[in-house]
Coordinates of C-alpha atoms in Angstrom, one line a residue:
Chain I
X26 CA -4.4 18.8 -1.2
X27 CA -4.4 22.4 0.3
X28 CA -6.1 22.8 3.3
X29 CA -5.8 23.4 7.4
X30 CA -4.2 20.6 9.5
X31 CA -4.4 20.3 13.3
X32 CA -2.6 18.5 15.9
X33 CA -3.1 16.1 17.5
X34 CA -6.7 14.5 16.7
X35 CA -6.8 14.0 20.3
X36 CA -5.4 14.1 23.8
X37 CA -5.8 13.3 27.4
X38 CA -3.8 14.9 29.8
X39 CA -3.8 15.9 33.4
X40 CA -4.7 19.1 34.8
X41 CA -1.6 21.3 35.6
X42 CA 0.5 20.3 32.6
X43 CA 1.4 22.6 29.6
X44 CA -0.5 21.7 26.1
X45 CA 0.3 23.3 22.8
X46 CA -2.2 22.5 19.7
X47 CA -0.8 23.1 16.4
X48 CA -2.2 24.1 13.3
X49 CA -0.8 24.8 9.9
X50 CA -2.9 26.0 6.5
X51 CA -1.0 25.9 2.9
X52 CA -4.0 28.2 1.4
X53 CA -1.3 31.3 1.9
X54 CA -4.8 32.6 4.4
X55 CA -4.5 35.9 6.2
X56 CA -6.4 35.6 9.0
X57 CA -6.6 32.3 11.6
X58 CA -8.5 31.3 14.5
X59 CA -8.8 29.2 17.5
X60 CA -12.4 28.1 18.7
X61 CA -13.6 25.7 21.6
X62 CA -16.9 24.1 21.0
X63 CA -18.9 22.2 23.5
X64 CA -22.0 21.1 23.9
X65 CA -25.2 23.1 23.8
X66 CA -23.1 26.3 22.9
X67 CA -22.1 28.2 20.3
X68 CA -18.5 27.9 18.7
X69 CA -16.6 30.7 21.1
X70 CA -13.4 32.7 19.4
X71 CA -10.2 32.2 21.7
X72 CA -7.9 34.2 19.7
X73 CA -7.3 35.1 16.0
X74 CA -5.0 36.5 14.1
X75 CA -5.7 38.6 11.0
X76 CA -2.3 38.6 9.8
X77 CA 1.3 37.2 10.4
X78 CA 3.2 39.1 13.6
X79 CA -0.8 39.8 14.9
X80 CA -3.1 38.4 17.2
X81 CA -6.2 39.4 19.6
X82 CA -7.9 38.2 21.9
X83 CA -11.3 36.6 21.3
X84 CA -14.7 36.1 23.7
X85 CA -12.7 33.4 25.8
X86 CA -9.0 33.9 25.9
X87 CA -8.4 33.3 29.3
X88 CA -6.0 30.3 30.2
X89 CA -4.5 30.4 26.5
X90 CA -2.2 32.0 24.4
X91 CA -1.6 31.9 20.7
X92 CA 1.7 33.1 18.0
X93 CA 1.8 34.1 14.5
X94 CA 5.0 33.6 13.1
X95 CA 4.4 33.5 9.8
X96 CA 1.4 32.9 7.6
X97 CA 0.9 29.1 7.9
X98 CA 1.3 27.9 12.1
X99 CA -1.0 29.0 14.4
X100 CA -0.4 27.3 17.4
X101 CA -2.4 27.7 20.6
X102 CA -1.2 27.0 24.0
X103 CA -2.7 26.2 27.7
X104 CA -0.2 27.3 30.2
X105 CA -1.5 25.1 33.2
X106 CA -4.6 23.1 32.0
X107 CA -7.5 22.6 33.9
X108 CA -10.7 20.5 33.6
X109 CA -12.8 23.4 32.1
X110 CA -10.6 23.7 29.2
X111 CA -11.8 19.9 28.0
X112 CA -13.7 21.1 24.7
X113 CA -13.2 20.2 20.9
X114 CA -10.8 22.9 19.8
X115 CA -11.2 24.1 16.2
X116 CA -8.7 25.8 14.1
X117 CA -10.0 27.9 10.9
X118 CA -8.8 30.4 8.2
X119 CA -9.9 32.8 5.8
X120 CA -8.7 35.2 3.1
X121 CA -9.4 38.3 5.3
X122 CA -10.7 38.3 8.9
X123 CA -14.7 37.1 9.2
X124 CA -15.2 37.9 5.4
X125 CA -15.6 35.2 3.3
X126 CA -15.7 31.0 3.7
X127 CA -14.0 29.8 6.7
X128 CA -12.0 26.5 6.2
X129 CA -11.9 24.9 9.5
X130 CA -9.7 21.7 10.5
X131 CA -11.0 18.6 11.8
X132 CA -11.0 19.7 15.4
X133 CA -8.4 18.5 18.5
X134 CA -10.3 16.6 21.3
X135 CA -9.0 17.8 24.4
X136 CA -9.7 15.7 28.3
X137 CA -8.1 17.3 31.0
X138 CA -8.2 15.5 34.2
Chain A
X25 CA -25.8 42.1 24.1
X26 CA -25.6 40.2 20.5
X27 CA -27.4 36.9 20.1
X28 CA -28.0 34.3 17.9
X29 CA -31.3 31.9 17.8
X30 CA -32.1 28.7 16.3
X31 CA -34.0 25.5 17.8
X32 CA -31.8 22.9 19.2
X33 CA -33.7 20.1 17.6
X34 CA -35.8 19.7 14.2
X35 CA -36.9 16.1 13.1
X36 CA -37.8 15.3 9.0
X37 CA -38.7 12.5 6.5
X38 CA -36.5 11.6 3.7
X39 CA -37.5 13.3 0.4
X40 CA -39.1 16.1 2.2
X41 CA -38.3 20.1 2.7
X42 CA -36.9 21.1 5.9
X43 CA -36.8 25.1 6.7
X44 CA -34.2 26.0 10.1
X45 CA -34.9 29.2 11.3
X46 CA -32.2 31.8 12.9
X47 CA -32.6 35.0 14.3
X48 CA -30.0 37.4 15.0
X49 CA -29.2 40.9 16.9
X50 CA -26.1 42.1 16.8
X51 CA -24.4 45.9 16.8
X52 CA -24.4 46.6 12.7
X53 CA -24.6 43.7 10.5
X54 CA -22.2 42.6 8.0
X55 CA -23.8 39.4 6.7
X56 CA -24.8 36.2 7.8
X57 CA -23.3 32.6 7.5
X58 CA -24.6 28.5 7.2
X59 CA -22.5 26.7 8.1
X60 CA -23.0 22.4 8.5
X61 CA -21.0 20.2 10.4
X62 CA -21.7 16.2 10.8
X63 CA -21.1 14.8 14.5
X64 CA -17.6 14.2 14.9
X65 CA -16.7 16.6 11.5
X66 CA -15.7 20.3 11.5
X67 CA -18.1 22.6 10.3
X68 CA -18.1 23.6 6.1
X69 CA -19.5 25.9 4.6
X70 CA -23.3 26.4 3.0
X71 CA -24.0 30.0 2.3
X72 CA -23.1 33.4 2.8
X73 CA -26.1 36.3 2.6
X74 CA -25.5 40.3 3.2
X75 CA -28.5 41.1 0.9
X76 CA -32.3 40.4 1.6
X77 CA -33.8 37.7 0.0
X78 CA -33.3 34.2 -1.4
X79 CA -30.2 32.6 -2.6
X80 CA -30.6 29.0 -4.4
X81 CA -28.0 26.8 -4.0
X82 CA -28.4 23.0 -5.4
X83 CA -31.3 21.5 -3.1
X84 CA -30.4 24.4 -0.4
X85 CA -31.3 28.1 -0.1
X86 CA -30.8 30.4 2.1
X87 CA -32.8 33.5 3.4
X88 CA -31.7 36.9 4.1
X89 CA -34.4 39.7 5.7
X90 CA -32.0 42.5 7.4
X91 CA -35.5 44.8 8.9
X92 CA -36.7 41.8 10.8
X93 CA -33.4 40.2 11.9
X94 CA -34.4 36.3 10.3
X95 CA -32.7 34.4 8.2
X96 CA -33.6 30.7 7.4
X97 CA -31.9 27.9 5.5
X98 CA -34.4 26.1 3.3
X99 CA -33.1 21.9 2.2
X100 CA -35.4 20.4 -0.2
X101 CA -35.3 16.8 -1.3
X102 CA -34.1 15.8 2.1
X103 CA -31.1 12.7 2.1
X104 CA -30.4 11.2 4.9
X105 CA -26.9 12.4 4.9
X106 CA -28.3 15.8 5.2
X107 CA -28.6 14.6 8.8
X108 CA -26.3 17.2 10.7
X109 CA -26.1 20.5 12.9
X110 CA -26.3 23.5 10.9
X111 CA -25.0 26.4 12.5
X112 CA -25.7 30.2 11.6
X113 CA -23.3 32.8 12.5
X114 CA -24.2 36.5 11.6
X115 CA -20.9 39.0 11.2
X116 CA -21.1 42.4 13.2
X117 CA -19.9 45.8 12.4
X118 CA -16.9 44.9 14.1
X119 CA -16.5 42.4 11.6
X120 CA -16.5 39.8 14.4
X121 CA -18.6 36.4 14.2
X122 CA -21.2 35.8 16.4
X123 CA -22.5 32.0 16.4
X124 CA -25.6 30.3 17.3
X125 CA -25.3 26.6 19.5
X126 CA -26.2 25.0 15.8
X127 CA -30.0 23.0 14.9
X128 CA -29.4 19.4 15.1
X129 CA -31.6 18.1 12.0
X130 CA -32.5 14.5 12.5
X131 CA -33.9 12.5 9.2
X132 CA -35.8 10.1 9.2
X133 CA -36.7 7.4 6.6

């Protein structure tokens, strides 16, 4: 079944250690993203990238960093996390960047202690 | 600065119609999203508008006016599985996505 897949569904760790999220579509989308929502906000854009080999940064990059290898992984990475950075992390796609129907994944629940 | 707004809350019976307002301003406009998500679930996809007026989807519409900034997201024959946050998200000239915190529709039998 084509579609986006994130990992892991969740995850407690402790502030200070290195986290990388992982997220893989099979839809053969250009453009990805990375967004944090919590509660009583707004889903905020981390990063995206529009195409393989690009990224940018989005409203709250800060404390994360993304690749685009090729078309499918889009993988996003805290450095050193802290406890500001516990948040539901969703991954999307789309055919082009912030045109059309954005296919989101099932979200990675991140506790940092 | 660009915003989004929609009430945090809205309450309805079963069977009913349920109408969730959204206002927007944002630098140019490029169209404006629905989006639902059930607690716990990632948000999917409703409706997409970049022309005024009313688009019929099934037992949902959605509501485009660009002059006044408003769009709204209409359910009819309310199901309790319609209970969810719907979020609207309008698109800039940037082509970036600006989101509102999502209406929390509560049914109620």
């Amino acid at each position: 079944i084509a579609g986006i897949t994130q990992a892991p569904t969740s995850q407690i760790l402790a502030a200070g250690r290195r986290m990388t999220l992982r997220c893989t579509q099979d839809m053969r989308h250009n453009a990805m993203y990375w967004y944090r929502q919590d509660l009583g906000l707004g889903l905020r854009l981390i990063h995206y990238s529009n195409t393989a080999g690009t990224t940018g940064k989005g409203e709250v990059p800060d404390g994360y960093s993304v690749s685009r290898a090729n078309t499918d992984d889009f993988p996003l990475t805290l450095a050193s996390a802290v406890p500001s950075q516990t948040s539901v992390y969703f991954c999307a796609s789309s055919d082009s960047l912030n045109t059309g129907e954005l296919f989101f994944g099932e979200g990675s629940r991140l506790t940092v202690l | 600065g660009q915003n989004i707004d929609q009430p945090t809350e809205m309450t309805a019976t079963e069977g009913a119609i349920v109408q969730i307002n959204c206002t927007y301003q944002t630098s140019g406009f490029n169209g404006l999203f629905w989006y639902q998500q059930h607690a716990g679930e990632a948000p999917t996809f409703l409706s997409y508008n970049v022309l005024d007026g009313l688009e019929e989807k099934g037992r949902f519409s959605s509501f485009l006016s660009r002059s006044k900034g408003y769009s709204y997201l209409l359910l009819k024959e309310l199901q309790m599985k319609d209970s969810a946050s719907y979020l609207c998200a309008a698109v800039d000239s940037n082509y970036q996505l600006i989101w509102g915190a999502g209406t929390k529709l509560i049914i109620k039998p």
